[in-house]
Amino acid sequence: MNKCPNCGGIFPLNKFVCEYCGYVESEKIKQISSTELKGISFEESLNVIQDNLNALHDINKPTVKNGIVGVLRVIVAIHTFGIVLIFWKKPKKRFNKKSYESLKNIIKRNIDFLKISSKGSDELLNRIKIIEEELETTDIEVKRNLKAKRLTSFLTVVLYVSFLLINNALNPQLEKAIYPLEKNVSGDLKDTLGIVPEACNLTYYKNEHIKRIELDIKLIPIKKYVLKDDEELIIILQLTDSTGNLSEYFYTSELEYINRNQVVRELKKGLDNEIYVSFEINEKKALTEFPAEITNFKIITEIKQKNSEP
């Protein structure tokens, strides 16, 4: 068995076209030159061309499915910051345009040399014409499939962009700047953890009602703090008005596990690195507009024993 130098795929020894990525091992392609024509018969030359033409048929052709999958790979990669590509292997049976064109040009050149050896014989030229027609039919099919693939890829992109535009129109993302009420967090880490004193971005989506509210803030360690093995850090956010009164429209929001562990790690280092964290906030009742009086927020920290009851 052969191992493809391009993708690592395995294919039979008597083949020189990879069954997976369409790569052609050019050094195995039989070619006819003007000097070789003197040493081989017309039949042998014709057999060489037919073998190469059979190999051309073996090359994976472009398909509509390849176009759709290719676009989906890009879209999913964008949404996962490329992480999905680690696990999503490239699809098999791919069309290798470079290898296809290279082999097609070799066949054309071999046919040209064969025409020379026919010495104008109508019978031989007719046999060559059959080969030429087969090559032309194959090439027409490949070009048609390639156009269909490109058109499908384009339409898939158009549909995706249209979906985003329609979704944004129906569920517009809105933003509101709110500010930390105090320069430090409250609670057990009030002297240990600060809040970067700047406007923070509160984003939410609105259809008939407000939904999916998120607030991104920046925390900054003031000094080093190392949690004990039996301790757990709880970080809670509350939305308030400018005087610190809690909002009656929203529940308090607890920082989720991953962000909380990030804060714990940075506190352990004791550096002045800003820590970006995001809270997801749930409303107590459906709202059609975001309350104008909410302009600030406060952060409350608590060190709890892991086995203690809430």
Rosetta silent file (secondary structure, phi, psi, omega in degrees, C-alpha in Angstrom):
SEQUENCE: MNKCPNCGGIFPLNKFVCEYCGYVESEKIKQISSTELKGISFEESLNVIQDNLNALHDINKPTVKNGIVGVLRVIVAIHTFGIVLIFWKKPKKRFNKKSYESLKNIIKRNIDFLKISSKGSDELLNRIKIIEEELETTDIEVKRNLKAKRLTSFLTVVLYVSFLLINNALNPQLEKAIYPLEKNVSGDLKDTLGIVPEACNLTYYKNEHIKRIELDIKLIPIKKYVLKDDEELIIILQLTDSTGNLSEYFYTSELEYINRNQVVRELKKGLDNEIYVSFEINEKKALTEFPAEITNFKIITEIKQKNSEP
SCORE:     score description
SCORE:     0.000 S_00000001
   1 L     0.000  146.845  176.198    0.000    0.000    0.000 S_00000001
   2 E   -91.936  148.650  172.678    1.060    3.580   -0.671 S_00000001
   3 E  -111.935  122.690 -176.865    1.054    6.337    1.952 S_00000001
   4 L   -66.368  125.984  178.521    0.059    9.748    0.611 S_00000001
   5 L   -71.322  -12.838 -177.350    2.805   12.338    1.273 S_00000001
   6 L   -90.380  -47.202 -176.138    0.126   15.048    1.324 S_00000001
   7 L  -122.781   -8.134 -179.818   -2.483   13.754    3.802 S_00000001
   8 L    85.896    3.003  179.538   -1.131   10.414    5.051 S_00000001
   9 L   -67.518  154.224 -179.289   -3.965    8.406    3.482 S_00000001
  10 E  -106.597  131.721  177.968   -3.361    4.804    2.408 S_00000001
  11 E  -146.275  163.028 -172.439   -4.171    3.637   -1.113 S_00000001
  12 L   -59.322  152.020 -178.633   -3.179    0.686   -3.388 S_00000001
  13 L   -63.825  -31.351 -176.401    0.322    0.410   -4.843 S_00000001
  14 L   -82.110    5.334  176.987   -0.966    0.234   -8.405 S_00000001
  15 L  -110.295  151.673  173.375   -2.577    3.671   -8.015 S_00000001
  16 L  -126.306   17.884  174.134   -0.852    7.033   -8.050 S_00000001
  17 E  -119.429  123.743  179.655   -3.847    9.170   -7.050 S_00000001
  18 L   -66.101  131.172 -177.929   -4.688    9.457   -3.319 S_00000001
  19 L   -73.636  -12.617 -174.778   -8.256    8.314   -2.686 S_00000001
  20 L  -100.773  -54.114 -175.238   -8.671   10.831    0.134 S_00000001
  21 L  -106.217   -4.098  178.236   -7.227   14.207   -0.832 S_00000001
  22 L    80.630    8.181 -179.902   -6.819   13.724   -4.609 S_00000001
  23 L   -67.054  138.052 -179.747   -3.037   14.233   -4.526 S_00000001
  24 E  -109.269  125.362  175.352   -1.218   12.839   -7.584 S_00000001
  25 L   -78.120   94.149 -171.342    2.256   11.330   -7.242 S_00000001
  26 H   -60.134  -29.110 -178.288    3.652   13.010  -10.351 S_00000001
  27 H   -69.378  -16.004  179.294    6.815   10.894  -10.436 S_00000001
  28 H   -95.208   -4.840 -178.969    4.676    7.806  -11.123 S_00000001
  29 L   -75.813  129.060  176.291    2.817    9.338  -14.069 S_00000001
  30 L   -79.233  130.551 -179.967    3.827    7.843  -17.411 S_00000001
  31 L  -125.504  151.318 -179.943    4.663   10.485  -19.987 S_00000001
  32 L  -110.589  128.734  176.194    5.385   10.269  -23.699 S_00000001
  33 L  -115.901  169.425 -178.762    8.141   12.323  -25.258 S_00000001
  34 L   -62.575  -31.129  179.785    9.227   12.731  -28.865 S_00000001
  35 L   -74.892  -36.415 -179.332   12.235   10.473  -28.240 S_00000001
  36 H   -69.941  -25.271 -179.051   10.127    7.738  -26.636 S_00000001
  37 H   -60.079  -27.050 -178.380    7.772    7.660  -29.635 S_00000001
  38 H   -75.510  -22.001 -174.637   10.497    5.998  -31.652 S_00000001
  39 L  -103.501   -9.446  179.966   10.791    3.127  -29.196 S_00000001
  40 L  -125.394  155.037 -178.081    7.163    2.286  -28.430 S_00000001
  41 L   -80.313  168.692  177.345    4.227    1.420  -30.638 S_00000001
  42 H   -60.086  -40.929 -178.380    1.074    3.439  -31.167 S_00000001
  43 H   -63.330  -41.556  179.692   -0.864    0.872  -29.096 S_00000001
  44 H   -65.288  -41.220  178.225    1.555    1.161  -26.208 S_00000001
  45 H   -63.261  -41.564 -179.631    1.338    4.958  -26.320 S_00000001
  46 H   -64.723  -36.945  177.984   -2.438    4.786  -26.411 S_00000001
  47 H   -66.028  -37.018  176.698   -2.418    2.484  -23.392 S_00000001
  48 H   -60.837  -46.664 -179.575   -0.239    4.967  -21.489 S_00000001
  49 H   -64.207  -40.611 -179.679   -2.737    7.751  -22.177 S_00000001
  50 H   -64.954  -38.559  176.666   -5.668    5.526  -21.224 S_00000001
  51 H   -61.731  -43.372  179.235   -3.983    4.641  -17.918 S_00000001
  52 H   -66.574  -36.654  178.456   -3.466    8.332  -17.174 S_00000001
  53 H   -67.209  -37.631  175.768   -7.056    9.069  -18.142 S_00000001
  54 H   -62.960  -38.190  177.241   -8.250    6.342  -15.785 S_00000001
  55 H   -65.693  -36.479  178.131   -6.184    7.988  -13.047 S_00000001
  56 H   -62.746  -38.374  176.638   -7.839   11.308  -13.863 S_00000001
  57 H   -65.090  -29.182 -178.299  -11.218    9.639  -13.285 S_00000001
  58 H   -72.845  -21.358  179.890   -9.909    8.439   -9.906 S_00000001
  59 L   -65.495  131.631  179.566   -9.312   11.980   -8.689 S_00000001
  60 L   -60.598  131.790 -177.378  -12.083   13.034   -6.324 S_00000001
  61 L   -92.193  152.588  177.662  -14.350   15.529   -8.060 S_00000001
  62 L   -64.519  143.340 -179.898  -15.711   18.723   -6.479 S_00000001
  63 L  -133.613  160.698  176.543  -19.186   18.358   -4.976 S_00000001
  64 H   -61.035  -38.399 -179.558  -21.877   20.613   -3.550 S_00000001
  65 H   -60.153  -41.431  178.731  -21.435   18.839   -0.202 S_00000001
  66 H   -59.031  -40.482 -179.579  -17.734   19.836   -0.119 S_00000001
  67 H   -63.833  -44.493 -179.115  -18.733   23.470   -0.589 S_00000001
  68 H   -65.829  -46.269 -178.833  -21.267   23.415    2.247 S_00000001
  69 H   -62.515  -39.432  179.348  -18.942   21.546    4.630 S_00000001
  70 H   -61.110  -44.187  178.982  -16.086   23.945    3.843 S_00000001
  71 H   -66.711  -41.669 -179.856  -18.186   26.998    4.713 S_00000001
  72 H   -62.856  -36.827  176.625  -19.548   25.336    7.856 S_00000001
  73 H   -58.481  -44.711 -179.190  -15.986   24.591    9.003 S_00000001
  74 H   -65.573  -45.393 -178.111  -15.136   28.299    8.727 S_00000001
  75 H   -62.086  -47.561 -179.000  -18.347   29.421   10.495 S_00000001
  76 H   -66.132  -37.035  178.626  -17.949   26.960   13.373 S_00000001
  77 H   -62.988  -39.694  178.710  -14.236   27.821   13.660 S_00000001
  78 H   -63.399  -44.800 -176.323  -15.098   31.525   13.994 S_00000001
  79 H   -73.338  -19.902  179.962  -17.675   30.857   16.695 S_00000001
  80 L  -111.445   13.979  180.000  -15.328   28.565   18.644 S_00000001
  81 L    55.869   34.219  175.426  -12.189   30.669   18.108 S_00000001
  82 L    83.134   -4.891 -176.310  -10.671   27.855   16.052 S_00000001
  83 L   -62.873  -37.283 -176.356  -10.853   25.273   18.858 S_00000001
  84 H   -61.594  -27.494 -177.718  -13.170   22.997   16.859 S_00000001
  85 H   -66.824  -18.647  177.211  -10.512   22.568   14.146 S_00000001
  86 H   -66.998  -35.005 -175.213   -8.423   20.585   16.625 S_00000001
  87 H  -102.763  -19.975 -176.324  -11.099   17.882   16.676 S_00000001
  88 L   -96.192   98.763 -179.500  -12.702   18.356   13.247 S_00000001
  89 L   -71.103  153.875  177.635  -10.470   16.666   10.714 S_00000001
  90 L   -61.048  141.585 -178.026  -10.532   17.781    7.114 S_00000001
  91 L   -65.268  147.979  176.795  -13.143   15.860    5.124 S_00000001
  92 L   -81.246  175.297  179.168  -11.988   12.937    2.963 S_00000001
  93 L    59.805   44.548 -178.548  -12.635   12.593   -0.763 S_00000001
  94 L   -89.177  153.943  177.551  -11.519   16.167   -1.432 S_00000001
  95 L   -87.576  125.922  178.643  -10.914   17.644   -4.880 S_00000001
  96 L  -105.812   95.171 -173.617   -7.276   18.570   -5.508 S_00000001
  97 H   -62.332  -39.597 -178.973   -7.459   21.147   -8.297 S_00000001
  98 H   -62.490  -45.889  179.856   -3.679   21.483   -8.652 S_00000001
  99 H   -66.865  -38.894  179.757   -3.174   17.730   -9.100 S_00000001
 100 H   -61.856  -48.513 -178.811   -6.128   17.498  -11.461 S_00000001
 101 H   -64.269  -38.494 -179.926   -4.844   20.271  -13.734 S_00000001
 102 H   -62.648  -47.306 -179.618   -1.327   18.830  -13.686 S_00000001
 103 H   -67.792  -39.573  179.055   -2.489   15.351  -14.749 S_00000001
 104 H   -60.901  -42.187  179.892   -4.901   16.763  -17.341 S_00000001
 105 H   -67.172  -35.107  176.721   -2.083   18.790  -18.947 S_00000001
 106 H   -63.934  -43.481  179.090    0.158   15.702  -19.064 S_00000001
 107 H   -62.073  -43.107  178.442   -2.589   13.763  -20.856 S_00000001
 108 H   -60.550  -42.489 -179.800   -3.045   16.593  -23.358 S_00000001
 109 H   -66.407  -40.081  177.209    0.699   16.671  -24.028 S_00000001
 110 H   -62.548  -39.584  177.990    0.783   12.886  -24.466 S_00000001
 111 H   -63.473  -40.454  179.119   -2.098   13.128  -26.946 S_00000001
 112 H   -61.419  -43.067  178.012   -0.224   15.789  -28.928 S_00000001
 113 H   -65.563  -36.654 -179.555    2.816   13.504  -29.204 S_00000001
 114 H   -67.160  -35.001  177.035    0.570   10.597  -30.179 S_00000001
 115 H   -61.960  -35.672  178.072   -0.940   12.643  -33.001 S_00000001
 116 H   -63.846  -41.830 -177.140    2.574   13.116  -34.352 S_00000001
 117 H   -72.595  -18.661 -179.605    3.151    9.363  -34.351 S_00000001
 118 H   -71.880  -19.903  176.847   -0.149    8.736  -36.191 S_00000001
 119 L    52.937   38.843  174.400    1.353   10.365  -39.297 S_00000001
 120 L    78.844    7.256  179.371   -2.045   11.572  -40.486 S_00000001
 121 L   -67.799  122.884 -178.783   -3.729    8.153  -40.430 S_00000001
 122 H   -61.475  -40.073 -178.709   -7.506    8.692  -40.255 S_00000001
 123 H   -61.762  -46.744 -179.540   -7.995    5.424  -38.392 S_00000001
 124 H   -68.518  -38.801  178.914   -5.439    6.324  -35.723 S_00000001
 125 H   -64.674  -35.122  177.584   -6.675    9.922  -35.485 S_00000001
 126 H   -65.480  -38.723  177.976  -10.228    8.659  -34.924 S_00000001
 127 H   -67.381  -37.802  176.617   -9.008    6.489  -32.071 S_00000001
 128 H   -65.853  -37.736 -179.050   -7.189    9.496  -30.619 S_00000001
 129 H   -61.178  -36.188  177.871  -10.353   11.569  -31.004 S_00000001
 130 H   -61.573  -42.098  178.156  -12.257    9.123  -28.775 S_00000001
 131 H   -64.406  -43.840 -179.693   -9.653    9.684  -26.053 S_00000001
 132 H   -61.162  -41.470 -179.646   -9.866   13.471  -26.540 S_00000001
 133 H   -65.909  -37.559  177.698  -13.655   13.409  -26.239 S_00000001
 134 H   -64.931  -41.177  177.876  -13.445   11.388  -23.046 S_00000001
 135 H   -64.464  -43.017 -179.179  -10.985   13.902  -21.605 S_00000001
 136 H   -64.805  -41.945  178.865  -13.171   16.825  -22.668 S_00000001
 137 H   -61.505  -42.964  178.518  -16.307   15.234  -21.170 S_00000001
 138 H   -63.062  -43.236 -178.152  -14.497   14.674  -17.877 S_00000001
 139 H   -66.434  -39.089  178.009  -13.181   18.232  -17.837 S_00000001
 140 H   -62.051  -41.889  179.883  -16.629   19.692  -18.568 S_00000001
 141 H   -64.004  -43.214 -179.739  -18.095   17.687  -15.698 S_00000001
 142 H   -63.425  -45.214 -179.659  -15.375   18.831  -13.297 S_00000001
 143 H   -64.354  -38.049  178.072  -15.790   22.493  -14.260 S_00000001
 144 H   -65.209  -43.429  178.662  -19.575   22.226  -13.900 S_00000001
 145 H   -65.765  -36.505 -179.976  -19.222   20.631  -10.461 S_00000001
 146 H   -65.637  -40.550  176.935  -16.642   23.242   -9.451 S_00000001
 147 H   -64.511  -41.714  179.438  -19.039   26.060  -10.402 S_00000001
 148 H   -63.466  -39.747  178.726  -21.844   24.346   -8.480 S_00000001
 149 H   -63.816  -45.775 -179.447  -19.574   24.005   -5.434 S_00000001
 150 H   -64.706  -40.917  179.245  -18.567   27.676   -5.562 S_00000001
 151 H   -64.174  -42.554  178.960  -22.171   28.777   -6.041 S_00000001
 152 H   -63.931  -41.823  178.010  -23.295   26.612   -3.119 S_00000001
 153 H   -60.644  -44.146  179.685  -20.501   27.992   -0.925 S_00000001
 154 H   -62.763  -45.564 -178.920  -21.521   31.539   -1.861 S_00000001
 155 H   -65.841  -35.614  177.378  -25.215   30.845   -1.176 S_00000001
 156 H   -63.513  -42.307  177.414  -24.363   29.231    2.170 S_00000001
 157 H   -63.697  -43.639  179.579  -22.432   32.349    3.178 S_00000001
 158 H   -60.625  -44.020  179.564  -25.305   34.566    1.989 S_00000001
 159 H   -63.826  -40.053  179.716  -27.820   32.517    4.001 S_00000001
 160 H   -65.635  -46.610  179.054  -25.631   32.672    7.096 S_00000001
 161 H   -63.115  -41.241  178.670  -25.128   36.434    6.825 S_00000001
 162 H   -61.438  -41.186  177.793  -28.859   36.900    6.151 S_00000001
 163 H   -60.589  -43.995  179.466  -29.651   34.851    9.257 S_00000001
 164 H   -62.808  -43.561 -179.082  -27.342   37.045   11.352 S_00000001
 165 H   -64.704  -44.496  179.644  -28.869   40.238    9.964 S_00000001
 166 H   -65.227  -42.227 -179.760  -32.441   39.024   10.493 S_00000001
 167 H   -63.572  -40.618  178.816  -31.616   37.745   13.976 S_00000001
 168 H   -68.418  -33.316  178.803  -29.976   41.058   14.892 S_00000001
 169 H   -69.716  -40.020 -179.293  -32.962   42.946   13.494 S_00000001
 170 H   -80.067  -30.604 -179.172  -35.433   40.836   15.480 S_00000001
 171 L  -129.748   70.480 -175.626  -33.221   40.617   18.565 S_00000001
 172 L   -63.852  139.800  176.197  -31.046   43.748   18.555 S_00000001
 173 E   -87.665  122.466 -178.644  -28.072   43.807   20.902 S_00000001
 174 E  -113.366  157.878 -177.999  -28.182   46.940   23.027 S_00000001
 175 E  -132.413  150.493  176.796  -25.589   48.375   25.376 S_00000001
 176 E  -144.266  132.932  178.291  -25.636   50.514   28.476 S_00000001
 177 E   -87.754  123.821  173.887  -22.687   51.916   30.386 S_00000001
 178 E  -128.246  163.385 -168.581  -22.880   51.468   34.148 S_00000001
 179 E  -125.166  152.457  175.085  -20.282   52.188   36.814 S_00000001
 180 E   -66.857  136.713 -179.469  -18.933   50.541   39.965 S_00000001
 181 L   -71.298  -32.555 -179.647  -20.529   52.035   43.066 S_00000001
 182 L  -132.549  161.868 -177.958  -17.302   51.661   45.037 S_00000001
 183 L   -78.715  -20.130  177.853  -13.628   51.340   44.135 S_00000001
 184 E  -121.814  163.847  173.508  -13.308   48.041   45.993 S_00000001
 185 L   -72.024  163.058  173.888  -15.513   44.993   46.373 S_00000001
 186 E   -96.655  170.107  174.886  -17.554   44.599   49.578 S_00000001
 187 E    90.000 -151.077 -171.307  -17.386   41.720   52.024 S_00000001
 188 L   -64.568  -26.319 -177.709  -14.485   39.506   53.003 S_00000001
 189 L  -108.184   27.004 -174.971  -12.106   40.726   50.266 S_00000001
 190 L   -62.300  -27.285  178.590  -12.886   44.452   50.566 S_00000001
 191 L  -101.033    5.810 -173.458   -9.215   45.268   51.225 S_00000001
 192 L  -116.151  -30.124 -172.940   -7.889   42.676   48.819 S_00000001
 193 E  -128.295  123.204  179.452   -9.779   43.030   45.555 S_00000001
 194 E  -103.439  171.308  176.130  -10.476   46.265   43.686 S_00000001
 195 E  -120.140  128.208  179.358  -12.711   47.218   40.769 S_00000001
 196 L   -60.572  121.242 -173.428  -11.256   49.126   37.831 S_00000001
 197 L   -78.653   75.852  178.921  -12.988   52.548   38.070 S_00000001
 198 L  -148.310  167.098  178.479  -14.375   52.881   34.564 S_00000001
 199 L   -62.757  135.487  178.724  -17.613   52.464   32.635 S_00000001
 200 E  -110.958  147.019 -173.689  -18.542   48.814   32.250 S_00000001
 201 E   -88.668  112.753  172.210  -20.430   47.394   29.323 S_00000001
 202 E  -101.158  119.910 -178.461  -23.854   45.956   30.089 S_00000001
 203 E  -115.200  146.058  177.557  -25.257   44.224   27.001 S_00000001
 204 E  -153.250  158.170  179.528  -28.709   42.787   26.461 S_00000001
 205 E  -108.802  139.473 -176.264  -30.914   41.540   23.666 S_00000001
 206 E  -129.359  123.419  168.855  -34.375   42.896   23.120 S_00000001
 207 L  -111.489 -112.591  169.899  -37.285   41.438   21.191 S_00000001
 208 L   -76.077  -30.558  179.860  -40.652   42.140   22.792 S_00000001
 209 L  -129.711  161.640  176.693  -38.909   41.803   26.141 S_00000001
 210 E   -74.241  140.716  178.582  -35.371   42.189   27.405 S_00000001
 211 E  -151.256  162.220  177.010  -33.409   38.943   27.634 S_00000001
 212 E    48.219   75.879 -179.091  -29.904   37.565   28.140 S_00000001
 213 E   -96.739  131.370  179.032  -28.302   40.367   30.122 S_00000001
 214 E  -132.402  145.723  177.789  -24.531   40.289   30.615 S_00000001
 215 E  -130.220  120.843  178.018  -22.156   42.631   32.386 S_00000001
 216 E   -98.904  127.162  179.671  -18.403   42.607   31.745 S_00000001
 217 E  -132.813  168.115  178.132  -16.255   44.123   34.461 S_00000001
 218 E  -121.066  123.682  174.023  -12.594   44.342   35.394 S_00000001
 219 E  -104.329  158.561  179.152  -11.323   43.383   38.823 S_00000001
 220 E  -144.964  126.440  178.669   -7.787   44.010   40.055 S_00000001
 221 E   -65.206  132.884  176.201   -5.919   42.371   42.993 S_00000001
 222 L   -89.912  -38.554  176.786   -4.762   44.866   45.599 S_00000001
 223 L  -150.666  171.094 -175.683   -2.720   42.332   47.501 S_00000001
 224 L   -74.423  140.419  174.286   -2.055   38.628   47.571 S_00000001
 225 L  -147.536  128.884 -179.251   -4.620   36.249   49.000 S_00000001
 226 L  -116.665  119.440  177.748   -4.440   32.453   49.005 S_00000001
 227 L   -69.489  143.130  173.997   -7.579   30.440   49.719 S_00000001
 228 L   -76.086  164.769 -176.484   -7.236   27.487   52.058 S_00000001
 229 L   -61.142  -31.306 -177.554   -8.107   24.016   50.805 S_00000001
 230 L   -96.666   10.570 -178.623  -11.433   24.020   52.643 S_00000001
 231 E  -104.641  152.859  179.426  -12.378   27.570   51.564 S_00000001
 232 E  -136.818  134.978 -179.694  -14.506   28.678   48.663 S_00000001
 233 E   -94.141  127.368  174.943  -14.816   32.161   47.167 S_00000001
 234 E  -113.022  130.059  179.306  -18.287   33.456   46.353 S_00000001
 235 E  -124.890  124.110 -175.043  -18.614   36.628   44.233 S_00000001
 236 E  -123.277  140.771  177.528  -22.001   38.281   43.806 S_00000001
 237 E  -112.440  139.695  175.271  -23.071   41.243   41.679 S_00000001
 238 E  -128.684  133.931  174.363  -25.981   43.567   42.435 S_00000001
 239 E   -86.422  138.186 -176.532  -27.386   46.268   40.143 S_00000001
 240 E  -138.403  172.640  169.365  -28.158   49.554   41.884 S_00000001
 241 L   -89.158 -172.149 -174.595  -29.100   53.166   41.305 S_00000001
 242 L   -69.214  -17.464  179.646  -26.604   55.975   41.874 S_00000001
 243 L   -98.557   -1.934  177.236  -27.228   55.994   45.637 S_00000001
 244 L    98.279    4.224  177.357  -26.731   52.260   46.085 S_00000001
 245 L   -72.260  133.233 -178.065  -30.350   51.143   46.303 S_00000001
 246 E   -69.163  145.365  178.398  -30.780   47.623   44.927 S_00000001
 247 L   -74.025  136.901  177.286  -32.840   47.202   41.780 S_00000001
 248 L   -84.081   -5.238 -174.424  -36.214   45.533   42.287 S_00000001
 249 L   -93.288  -17.089 -172.739  -36.204   44.275   38.699 S_00000001
 250 E  -130.066  148.975  173.120  -33.229   41.910   38.805 S_00000001
 251 L   -77.917  157.936  170.297  -31.916   39.050   40.901 S_00000001
 252 L   -67.900  152.005 -175.437  -28.421   39.164   42.333 S_00000001
 253 E  -119.732  127.022  178.768  -25.965   37.358   40.082 S_00000001
 254 E   -95.415  134.752 -179.556  -23.301   34.918   41.263 S_00000001
 255 L   -65.285  131.901 -176.184  -20.077   34.656   39.267 S_00000001
 256 L   -73.793  167.294 -166.308  -19.866   31.287   37.549 S_00000001
 257 H   -54.694  -49.069 -174.641  -17.209   28.680   38.308 S_00000001
 258 H   -63.305  -47.623  178.775  -14.658   29.354   35.530 S_00000001
 259 H   -63.297  -37.786 -178.830  -14.527   33.121   36.099 S_00000001
 260 H   -64.688  -42.344  178.255  -14.406   32.589   39.870 S_00000001
 261 H   -64.930  -32.799  176.863  -11.405   30.273   39.592 S_00000001
 262 H   -63.019  -41.947  177.541   -9.669   32.842   37.425 S_00000001
 263 H   -62.817  -42.571  179.965  -10.053   35.410   40.237 S_00000001
 264 H   -61.021  -42.459 -179.525   -8.713   32.883   42.763 S_00000001
 265 H   -64.502  -43.292 -178.025   -5.631   32.210   40.601 S_00000001
 266 H   -69.276  -35.741  176.391   -4.846   35.907   40.150 S_00000001
 267 H   -63.815  -35.207  179.436   -5.286   36.609   43.866 S_00000001
 268 H   -66.157  -33.953  178.245   -2.826   33.825   44.583 S_00000001
 269 H   -73.046  -34.409  179.951   -0.249   35.527   42.331 S_00000001
 270 L    73.188   24.431 -178.672   -0.822   38.876   44.036 S_00000001
 271 L   -94.340  167.606  178.556   -0.120   40.850   40.854 S_00000001
 272 L   -91.304   29.740  179.317   -1.786   44.016   39.597 S_00000001
 273 L   -76.227  135.794  176.867   -3.121   42.268   36.500 S_00000001
 274 L   -70.945  139.819 -179.105   -6.664   43.201   35.501 S_00000001
 275 E  -112.719  116.793  179.376   -9.101   40.282   35.656 S_00000001
 276 E   -88.748  121.710  178.628  -11.888   40.285   33.061 S_00000001
 277 E  -131.880  156.620 -177.208  -15.038   38.583   34.319 S_00000001
 278 E  -130.790  129.150  176.921  -18.589   38.371   33.009 S_00000001
 279 E  -104.333  140.434  171.331  -21.835   38.109   34.992 S_00000001
 280 E  -104.013  127.477 -171.759  -25.104   36.834   33.576 S_00000001
 281 E  -113.310  135.885  179.117  -28.080   38.644   35.092 S_00000001
 282 L  -111.425  136.711  179.243  -31.668   37.396   35.289 S_00000001
 283 E   -84.863  149.730  178.957  -34.688   39.671   35.561 S_00000001
 284 L   -76.676  -29.278  178.521  -37.387   39.073   38.158 S_00000001
 285 L  -147.858  158.933 -176.277  -40.128   39.993   35.703 S_00000001
 286 L   -64.336  132.558  179.737  -40.374   40.678   31.988 S_00000001
 287 L  -120.101  139.269  175.457  -39.212   44.164   31.019 S_00000001
 288 L   -92.835  -22.182  177.510  -39.843   45.989   27.760 S_00000001
 289 L  -136.908  149.428  178.145  -37.241   48.675   28.507 S_00000001
 290 L   -77.095  130.858 -176.103  -34.113   48.666   30.620 S_00000001
 291 L   -58.509  126.053 -176.745  -34.709   50.718   33.793 S_00000001
 292 L   -67.709  -27.275 -175.878  -33.093   54.129   33.411 S_00000001
 293 L   -72.614  -15.524  179.124  -32.392   54.464   37.147 S_00000001
 294 L   -79.254  109.107 -176.942  -29.924   51.562   37.072 S_00000001
 295 L  -126.546  -10.897 -173.908  -26.580   53.263   36.668 S_00000001
 296 E  -138.628  175.186  175.542  -24.268   51.379   39.024 S_00000001
 297 E  -149.602  160.170  174.634  -23.359   48.001   40.442 S_00000001
 298 E  -133.344  152.007 -179.422  -21.657   46.605   43.505 S_00000001
 299 E  -116.393  129.387  179.456  -19.647   43.445   44.042 S_00000001
 300 E  -116.045  130.151  179.940  -19.930   41.410   47.256 S_00000001
 301 E  -115.530  148.043  179.258  -17.367   38.746   48.178 S_00000001
 302 E  -146.070  131.902  174.260  -17.639   35.987   50.742 S_00000001
 303 E   -97.289  118.091 -176.665  -15.187   33.316   51.874 S_00000001
 304 E  -117.550  153.571  170.015  -17.137   30.190   52.840 S_00000001
 305 E   -75.085  134.928 -175.004  -16.225   26.812   54.211 S_00000001
 306 L   -59.673  -30.780 -176.330  -16.779   24.265   51.430 S_00000001
 307 L   -97.631    1.335 -178.183  -18.826   21.988   53.641 S_00000001
 308 L   -77.084  152.059  178.384  -20.852   24.719   55.319 S_00000001
 309 L   -77.915  145.970  179.863  -24.538   25.116   54.681 S_00000001
 310 L   -69.058    0.000    0.000  -25.609   28.209   52.689 S_00000001
